[in-house]
Amino acid sequence: MSGEFDLIKKYFSRVSAQQAHSRHQQVLLGVADDCALFTCTTGKTIATSKDLLLEGRHFFSDVDPYRLGHKSLAVNLSDLAAMGAKPIACLLGLGLPRLDEAWLSAFADGFYHLSEQFACPLIGGDTTRSDKGIIISVTVFGEVSPPYLMRSQAKEGDVIWVSGELGAAHIALQLLSKAVEAPLAYDEQQLLNSTRGALEQPMPRVLLGQALNGITHAMIDISDGLIQDLGHMLQQSQVSACIYEKQLPVSPLIKSLPLAVIREAVLSGGDVYELCFTAPASKTDNIQQIAKQLAIPITAIGTILPNTSNDKNKLIVLDENNSEINMQYKGFDHFA
Ligand code: ADP
Ligand code: MG
């Protein structure tokens, strides 16, 4: 392989314009020209989002490239999911320090596998050499119709729901970070083996987000941790909330760990591509039916409360004795 153009042709042109067109009616032109072309269904609105993943900051240098390809797209599809959007297509920006064909081939496999699963074809991108490690930036496009599933729409009395199970990704990250310093003990290695899939290959809740659009009030994906992202929702909606620790869906993989460790992982652990959403109690049966049909577990974890003159946008977490948990558990912030 001689360079940039061969690389693009070999690894990132799998969906030809023709194929993209026959499978995805909206894509008129894929990887080929100065721009890709796609249309939006009449009356719908384009939803778009971008995420940046840097080697050493968002992923370890030795992460399985197939999983990295999957995750690069998954984190973006999760943003579409949180808007209830149906994916249309995606773009991939890549900065690579070297031309490693085995790495590229596995990365592309992981990326395309997920892109096919959710009918989100790769229609373009850019590829350059990087002097500072691997840089990956994906942009996704989807479509939605109003009313939009925005963070600002939570209403007093709404039930707060969360999809999936929480905490495993955080534990895997802790163990991987520790392993950089010294080899892990046998039981730590076992725990890492079971939890790292949650960190490295998360499944975005694309179908759940779309199915709940029109039923729920507010929705957010909790990629920076439940407390932090639910906090954003409360702020933007100008409401408060109470959630119950005993109702939180703790991943069975981490249940044997000490309470303080579980608490931190579940409340503030990041890299969680689950959806947190609110809806009136009258919609409970409807919501449970949808989740059941999609075979995605969902759990009611609390209630939206009005702001009071003393407490604005406050999140109260109650332990099993209904005492308030001291909230030093904040989510992830790159500049904190
Ligand atoms: P330009 O010079 O206009 O930036 P390029 O030569 O970089 O065009 O890209 C040629 C074609 O390959 C374009 O269709 C572009 O979208 C696509 N492309 C480049 N890099 C990638 C990539 N990493 N993934 C998918 N498509 C890519
Ligand atoms: Mg280019």
Tab-separated table of C-alpha atoms and ligand atoms in Angstrom:
chain	number	residue	atom	x	y	z
A	1	MET	CA	0.000	0.000	0.000
A	2	SER	CA	1.604	3.243	-1.042
A	3	GLY	CA	-0.189	6.019	0.786
A	4	GLU	CA	-3.224	7.935	1.927
A	5	PHE	CA	-5.399	7.273	-1.118
A	6	ASP	CA	-4.708	3.539	-1.206
A	7	LEU	CA	-5.422	3.389	2.493
A	8	ILE	CA	-8.804	5.077	2.093
A	9	LYS	CA	-9.667	2.868	-0.846
A	10	LYS	CA	-8.636	-0.323	0.892
A	11	TYR	CA	-10.145	0.263	4.326
A	12	PHE	CA	-12.782	2.961	4.216
A	13	SER	CA	-14.557	2.551	0.882
A	14	ARG	CA	-16.435	-0.628	1.658
A	15	VAL	CA	-19.826	0.872	1.030
A	16	SER	CA	-19.653	2.101	-2.529
A	17	ALA	CA	-21.928	4.954	-3.557
A	18	GLN	CA	-24.106	2.419	-5.377
A	19	GLN	CA	-24.414	0.065	-2.429
A	20	ALA	CA	-25.036	2.905	-0.067
A	21	HIS	CA	-27.749	4.108	-2.370
A	22	SER	CA	-29.517	0.789	-2.696
A	23	ARG	CA	-29.473	0.050	1.035
A	24	HIS	CA	-29.795	3.571	2.306
A	25	GLN	CA	-32.105	5.502	0.046
A	26	GLN	CA	-30.929	8.762	1.530
A	27	VAL	CA	-27.256	8.480	0.561
A	28	LEU	CA	-26.703	9.746	-2.994
A	29	LEU	CA	-22.905	9.773	-2.946
A	30	GLY	CA	-20.507	8.089	-0.497
A	31	VAL	CA	-16.698	8.015	-0.314
A	32	ALA	CA	-15.675	9.287	-3.743
A	33	ASP	CA	-15.762	13.012	-4.252
A	34	ASP	CA	-15.128	16.337	-2.524
A	35	CYS	CA	-18.345	15.965	-0.546
A	36	ALA	CA	-20.736	13.132	0.191
A	37	LEU	CA	-24.410	13.751	-0.596
A	38	PHE	CA	-27.455	12.644	1.355
A	39	THR	CA	-31.049	13.752	1.695
A	40	CYS	CA	-33.353	14.154	4.662
A	41	THR	CA	-36.955	12.891	4.684
A	42	THR	CA	-39.367	15.767	3.987
A	43	GLY	CA	-40.557	17.375	7.194
A	44	LYS	CA	-37.758	15.914	9.320
A	45	THR	CA	-34.824	17.691	10.915
A	46	ILE	CA	-31.148	16.647	10.753
A	47	ALA	CA	-29.574	15.732	14.115
A	48	THR	CA	-25.769	15.765	14.129
A	49	SER	CA	-23.049	15.153	16.679
A	50	LYS	CA	-19.269	14.697	16.826
A	51	ASP	CA	-16.945	13.019	19.299
A	52	LEU	CA	-13.176	13.123	19.494
A	53	LEU	CA	-11.129	10.167	20.802
A	54	LEU	CA	-7.448	10.624	21.573
A	55	GLU	CA	-4.918	7.872	22.225
A	56	GLY	CA	-3.833	7.952	25.865
A	57	ARG	CA	-6.802	10.057	26.912
A	58	HIS	CA	-9.866	8.180	25.684
A	59	PHE	CA	-8.297	4.817	24.977
A	60	PHE	CA	-5.163	2.883	25.879
A	61	SER	CA	-2.607	2.453	23.091
A	62	ASP	CA	-2.908	-1.328	23.200
A	63	VAL	CA	-6.713	-1.509	23.058
A	64	ASP	CA	-8.080	-4.100	20.627
A	65	PRO	CA	-8.484	-2.118	17.350
A	66	TYR	CA	-11.726	-3.940	16.450
A	67	ARG	CA	-13.243	-2.739	19.714
A	68	LEU	CA	-11.885	0.757	19.158
A	69	GLY	CA	-13.485	0.914	15.700
A	70	HIS	CA	-16.774	-0.177	17.256
A	71	LYS	CA	-16.546	2.301	20.117
A	72	SER	CA	-15.607	5.261	17.881
A	73	LEU	CA	-18.948	4.959	16.153
A	74	ALA	CA	-20.879	3.716	19.206
A	75	VAL	CA	-20.262	6.860	21.259
A	76	ASN	CA	-21.682	8.970	18.436
A	77	LEU	CA	-24.645	6.696	17.786
A	78	SER	CA	-25.387	7.029	21.490
A	79	ASP	CA	-25.828	10.788	21.021
A	80	LEU	CA	-28.265	10.156	18.170
A	81	ALA	CA	-30.078	7.668	20.413
A	82	ALA	CA	-30.447	10.287	23.141
A	83	MET	CA	-32.217	12.575	20.659
A	84	GLY	CA	-34.441	9.734	19.462
A	85	ALA	CA	-32.872	10.137	16.017
A	86	LYS	CA	-32.707	7.542	13.251
A	87	PRO	CA	-29.140	7.286	11.873
A	88	ILE	CA	-28.549	8.341	8.257
A	89	ALA	CA	-24.758	8.314	7.778
A	90	CYS	CA	-21.398	9.095	9.382
A	91	LEU	CA	-17.996	10.663	8.644
A	92	LEU	CA	-14.642	9.447	10.003
A	93	GLY	CA	-11.622	11.685	10.646
A	94	LEU	CA	-8.425	9.750	11.363
A	95	GLY	CA	-4.951	10.908	12.424
A	96	LEU	CA	-2.479	8.001	12.344
A	97	PRO	CA	1.150	8.041	13.502
A	98	ARG	CA	2.036	5.095	11.247
A	99	LEU	CA	0.583	2.811	8.625
A	100	ASP	CA	-0.231	-0.390	10.494
A	101	GLU	CA	-2.325	-2.531	8.167
A	102	ALA	CA	-3.319	-5.164	10.731
A	103	TRP	CA	-4.509	-2.396	13.044
A	104	LEU	CA	-6.410	-0.560	10.289
A	105	SER	CA	-8.086	-3.695	9.028
A	106	ALA	CA	-9.375	-4.642	12.503
A	107	PHE	CA	-10.398	-1.049	13.256
A	108	ALA	CA	-12.367	-0.884	9.995
A	109	ASP	CA	-14.024	-4.258	10.750
A	110	GLY	CA	-15.265	-3.013	14.123
A	111	PHE	CA	-16.440	0.278	12.669
A	112	TYR	CA	-18.274	-1.251	9.693
A	113	HIS	CA	-19.854	-4.003	11.750
A	114	LEU	CA	-21.641	-1.470	13.955
A	115	SER	CA	-22.339	0.848	11.044
A	116	GLU	CA	-24.150	-1.979	9.250
A	117	GLN	CA	-26.000	-3.034	12.358
A	118	PHE	CA	-27.593	0.400	12.719
A	119	ALA	CA	-27.727	1.270	8.983
A	120	CYS	CA	-25.377	4.215	9.395
A	121	PRO	CA	-23.054	4.033	6.349
A	122	LEU	CA	-19.619	5.652	6.348
A	123	ILE	CA	-19.872	8.220	3.555
A	124	GLY	CA	-16.639	10.187	3.919
A	125	GLY	CA	-13.938	11.523	6.160
A	126	ASP	CA	-10.359	12.655	6.204
A	127	THR	CA	-7.087	10.843	6.865
A	128	THR	CA	-3.786	12.433	7.852
A	129	ARG	CA	-0.537	11.567	9.600
A	130	SER	CA	-0.414	12.452	13.289
A	131	ASP	CA	2.728	13.167	15.325
A	132	LYS	CA	0.883	12.792	18.614
A	133	GLY	CA	-0.713	9.361	18.640
A	134	ILE	CA	-3.944	8.121	17.120
A	135	ILE	CA	-6.747	10.672	16.746
A	136	ILE	CA	-10.261	9.579	15.846
A	137	SER	CA	-13.170	11.873	15.207
A	138	VAL	CA	-16.549	10.630	14.050
A	139	THR	CA	-19.494	12.768	12.995
A	140	VAL	CA	-22.946	11.236	12.741
A	141	PHE	CA	-26.092	12.441	11.028
A	142	GLY	CA	-29.583	11.279	11.834
A	143	GLU	CA	-33.104	12.548	11.450
A	144	VAL	CA	-35.847	13.421	13.904
A	145	SER	CA	-39.242	15.050	13.902
A	146	PRO	CA	-40.661	17.294	16.627
A	147	PRO	CA	-41.313	17.278	19.522
A	148	TYR	CA	-37.542	16.948	20.024
A	149	LEU	CA	-36.260	14.813	22.869
A	150	MET	CA	-34.258	17.546	24.550
A	151	ARG	CA	-32.577	17.625	27.941
A	152	SER	CA	-34.662	20.647	28.876
A	153	GLN	CA	-38.055	18.911	28.868
A	154	ALA	CA	-38.134	17.081	32.237
A	155	LYS	CA	-41.327	17.915	34.158
A	156	GLU	CA	-42.279	17.797	37.825
A	157	GLY	CA	-43.726	14.390	38.713
A	158	ASP	CA	-41.947	12.543	35.878
A	159	VAL	CA	-40.538	9.110	36.593
A	160	ILE	CA	-36.760	8.935	35.958
A	161	TRP	CA	-35.658	5.845	34.040
A	162	VAL	CA	-32.296	4.422	33.084
A	163	SER	CA	-31.517	1.691	30.555
A	164	GLY	CA	-29.118	-1.211	31.018
A	165	GLU	CA	-26.833	-1.886	33.967
A	166	LEU	CA	-24.333	0.476	35.508
A	167	GLY	CA	-20.813	0.462	36.916
A	168	ALA	CA	-18.884	-2.199	34.957
A	169	ALA	CA	-17.117	0.221	32.580
A	170	HIS	CA	-15.801	2.295	35.470
A	171	ILE	CA	-14.386	-0.761	37.252
A	172	ALA	CA	-12.683	-1.924	34.033
A	173	LEU	CA	-11.136	1.531	33.596
A	174	GLN	CA	-9.845	1.537	37.189
A	175	LEU	CA	-8.290	-1.901	36.732
A	176	LEU	CA	-6.713	-1.041	33.364
A	177	SER	CA	-5.243	2.158	34.825
A	178	LYS	CA	-3.859	0.178	37.751
A	179	ALA	CA	-2.401	-2.454	35.428
A	180	VAL	CA	-0.249	0.242	33.811
A	181	GLU	CA	1.656	0.498	37.128
A	182	ALA	CA	1.858	-3.154	38.175
A	183	PRO	CA	0.469	-6.558	37.158
A	184	LEU	CA	-3.015	-7.278	38.499
A	185	ALA	CA	-3.756	-9.925	41.113
A	186	TYR	CA	-5.591	-13.019	39.850
A	187	ASP	CA	-9.041	-11.939	41.051
A	188	GLU	CA	-8.543	-8.425	39.670
A	189	GLN	CA	-7.629	-9.897	36.294
A	190	GLN	CA	-10.809	-12.007	36.363
A	191	LEU	CA	-12.877	-8.936	37.156
A	192	LEU	CA	-11.164	-7.014	34.354
A	193	ASN	CA	-11.842	-9.821	31.885
A	194	SER	CA	-15.551	-9.736	32.669
A	195	THR	CA	-16.015	-5.943	32.773
A	196	ARG	CA	-13.835	-4.614	29.970
A	197	GLY	CA	-16.407	-5.315	27.253
A	198	ALA	CA	-18.642	-2.671	28.870
A	199	LEU	CA	-15.811	-0.126	28.597
A	200	GLU	CA	-14.392	-1.059	25.225
A	201	GLN	CA	-17.406	-2.197	23.233
A	202	PRO	CA	-20.534	-0.438	24.482
A	203	MET	CA	-23.817	-0.967	22.624
A	204	PRO	CA	-25.591	2.321	21.859
A	205	ARG	CA	-29.344	2.321	22.588
A	206	VAL	CA	-30.319	3.554	19.135
A	207	LEU	CA	-33.578	1.609	18.810
A	208	LEU	CA	-34.713	2.410	22.345
A	209	GLY	CA	-34.160	6.133	21.818
A	210	GLN	CA	-36.162	6.103	18.592
A	211	ALA	CA	-38.985	4.018	20.046
A	212	LEU	CA	-39.360	6.310	23.066
A	213	ASN	CA	-39.441	9.472	21.001
A	214	GLY	CA	-42.858	11.073	21.458
A	215	ILE	CA	-43.524	9.227	24.731
A	216	THR	CA	-40.813	10.511	27.050
A	217	HIS	CA	-40.193	14.130	28.036
A	218	ALA	CA	-36.397	14.506	28.397
A	219	MET	CA	-33.546	12.179	27.500
A	220	ILE	CA	-29.756	12.157	27.815
A	221	ASP	CA	-27.047	9.544	27.412
A	222	ILE	CA	-25.026	9.205	30.584
A	223	SER	CA	-21.574	8.942	29.008
A	224	ASP	CA	-20.048	11.223	31.681
A	225	GLY	CA	-21.765	9.410	34.541
A	226	LEU	CA	-25.314	9.285	35.899
A	227	ILE	CA	-24.963	12.068	38.469
A	228	GLN	CA	-23.270	14.502	36.145
A	229	ASP	CA	-25.479	13.917	33.117
A	230	LEU	CA	-28.718	13.785	35.099
A	231	GLY	CA	-27.455	17.027	36.683
A	232	HIS	CA	-27.254	18.602	33.205
A	233	MET	CA	-30.820	17.547	32.543
A	234	LEU	CA	-32.033	19.063	35.836
A	235	GLN	CA	-30.235	22.307	35.130
A	236	GLN	CA	-31.558	22.647	31.624
A	237	SER	CA	-35.079	21.699	32.712
A	238	GLN	CA	-35.005	23.880	35.874
A	239	VAL	CA	-36.185	21.057	38.129
A	240	SER	CA	-34.805	18.950	40.986
A	241	ALA	CA	-34.857	15.185	41.448
A	242	CYS	CA	-34.639	12.371	43.928
A	243	ILE	CA	-33.197	8.980	43.054
A	244	TYR	CA	-33.030	5.839	45.198
A	245	GLU	CA	-29.762	3.948	45.485
A	246	LYS	CA	-31.484	0.616	46.075
A	247	GLN	CA	-33.283	0.943	42.737
A	248	LEU	CA	-30.144	1.622	40.676
A	249	PRO	CA	-29.398	-1.231	38.243
A	250	VAL	CA	-25.932	-2.278	39.434
A	251	SER	CA	-24.111	-4.507	36.955
A	252	PRO	CA	-24.110	-8.081	38.339
A	253	LEU	CA	-20.424	-8.233	37.375
A	254	ILE	CA	-19.469	-5.818	40.177
A	255	LYS	CA	-22.008	-6.735	42.877
A	256	SER	CA	-19.449	-8.431	45.121
A	257	LEU	CA	-17.319	-5.267	45.458
A	258	PRO	CA	-17.461	-3.027	48.566
A	259	LEU	CA	-20.421	-0.629	48.749
A	260	ALA	CA	-18.275	2.507	48.439
A	261	VAL	CA	-16.677	1.177	45.244
A	262	ILE	CA	-20.030	0.204	43.734
A	263	ARG	CA	-21.519	3.539	44.720
A	264	GLU	CA	-18.820	5.511	42.984
A	265	ALA	CA	-18.898	3.311	39.881
A	266	VAL	CA	-22.676	3.506	39.506
A	267	LEU	CA	-23.206	7.162	40.418
A	268	SER	CA	-20.173	8.801	38.812
A	269	GLY	CA	-18.531	6.222	36.579
A	270	GLY	CA	-18.271	7.500	33.000
A	271	ASP	CA	-18.166	5.679	29.663
A	272	VAL	CA	-21.764	4.579	30.133
A	273	TYR	CA	-23.695	4.600	26.874
A	274	GLU	CA	-27.068	4.066	28.493
A	275	LEU	CA	-30.033	6.395	28.251
A	276	CYS	CA	-31.545	8.291	31.165
A	277	PHE	CA	-35.022	9.611	30.435
A	278	THR	CA	-38.084	11.020	32.157
A	279	ALA	CA	-41.766	10.484	31.471
A	280	PRO	CA	-45.109	10.946	33.221
A	281	ALA	CA	-46.144	7.981	35.398
A	282	SER	CA	-49.118	7.457	33.061
A	283	LYS	CA	-46.651	6.278	30.365
A	284	THR	CA	-45.095	3.543	32.524
A	285	ASP	CA	-46.878	0.572	30.909
A	286	ASN	CA	-46.199	1.896	27.436
A	287	ILE	CA	-42.490	2.386	28.182
A	288	GLN	CA	-42.111	-1.046	29.770
A	289	GLN	CA	-43.792	-2.643	26.765
A	290	ILE	CA	-41.352	-0.941	24.361
A	291	ALA	CA	-38.311	-1.982	26.390
A	292	LYS	CA	-39.598	-5.543	26.574
A	293	GLN	CA	-40.097	-5.717	22.822
A	294	LEU	CA	-36.534	-4.514	22.284
A	295	ALA	CA	-35.228	-6.819	25.054
A	296	ILE	CA	-33.459	-3.875	26.698
A	297	PRO	CA	-33.669	-3.717	30.502
A	298	ILE	CA	-34.907	-0.421	31.917
A	299	THR	CA	-35.326	0.636	35.541
A	300	ALA	CA	-37.277	3.405	37.267
A	301	ILE	CA	-34.772	5.064	39.607
A	302	GLY	CA	-36.525	8.166	40.948
A	303	THR	CA	-38.771	11.178	40.434
A	304	ILE	CA	-38.499	14.725	39.100
A	305	LEU	CA	-39.322	17.322	41.797
A	306	PRO	CA	-40.059	21.026	41.505
A	307	ASN	CA	-37.332	23.543	42.330
A	308	THR	CA	-37.892	25.320	45.641
A	309	SER	CA	-36.689	28.765	46.640
A	310	ASN	CA	-33.847	27.112	48.611
A	311	ASP	CA	-32.927	24.287	46.291
A	312	LYS	CA	-32.525	24.760	42.575
A	313	ASN	CA	-31.706	21.911	40.186
A	314	LYS	CA	-30.780	19.694	43.122
A	315	LEU	CA	-30.190	15.966	42.817
A	316	ILE	CA	-30.824	14.027	46.019
A	317	VAL	CA	-29.637	10.417	46.207
A	318	LEU	CA	-31.184	8.392	49.057
A	319	ASP	CA	-29.558	5.259	50.465
A	320	GLU	CA	-31.563	2.236	51.594
A	321	ASN	CA	-32.381	3.935	54.934
A	322	ASN	CA	-33.636	6.971	53.027
A	323	SER	CA	-30.690	9.064	54.256
A	324	GLU	CA	-29.179	11.451	51.794
A	325	ILE	CA	-25.870	10.287	50.290
A	326	ASN	CA	-23.181	12.927	50.408
A	327	MET	CA	-22.545	13.763	46.791
A	328	GLN	CA	-18.805	13.993	46.337
A	329	TYR	CA	-19.454	11.679	43.445
A	330	LYS	CA	-19.088	13.849	40.387
A	331	GLY	CA	-18.777	12.564	36.838
A	332	PHE	CA	-16.001	13.081	34.366
A	333	ASP	CA	-14.762	16.541	33.359
A	334	HIS	CA	-11.695	16.914	31.113
A	335	PHE	CA	-10.740	20.296	32.550
A	336	ALA	CA	-11.648	19.722	36.208
B	1	ADP	P1	-10.131	16.013	0.086
B	1	ADP	O1	-8.831	16.265	-0.573
B	1	ADP	O2	-11.312	16.674	-0.555
B	1	ADP	O3	-10.083	16.151	1.578
B	1	ADP	P2	-9.544	13.256	0.293
B	1	ADP	O4	-8.567	12.905	-0.754
B	1	ADP	O5	-9.073	13.517	1.665
B	1	ADP	O6	-10.424	14.463	-0.222
B	1	ADP	O7	-10.617	12.099	0.365
B	1	ADP	C1	-11.069	11.410	-0.766
B	1	ADP	C2	-12.356	10.707	-0.441
B	1	ADP	O8	-12.137	9.782	0.617
B	1	ADP	C3	-13.454	11.650	0.062
B	1	ADP	O9	-14.694	11.143	-0.404
B	1	ADP	C4	-13.360	11.527	1.555
B	1	ADP	O10	-14.600	11.803	2.179
B	1	ADP	C5	-12.968	10.064	1.723
B	1	ADP	N1	-12.215	9.770	2.954
B	1	ADP	C6	-11.004	10.238	3.342
B	1	ADP	N2	-10.627	9.725	4.516
B	1	ADP	C7	-11.643	8.921	4.921
B	1	ADP	C8	-11.883	8.115	6.063
B	1	ADP	N3	-11.013	8.014	7.082
B	1	ADP	N4	-13.051	7.439	6.131
B	1	ADP	C9	-13.937	7.525	5.131
B	1	ADP	N5	-13.781	8.247	4.033
B	1	ADP	C10	-12.639	8.945	3.915
B	2	MG	MG	-9.049	15.105	2.828
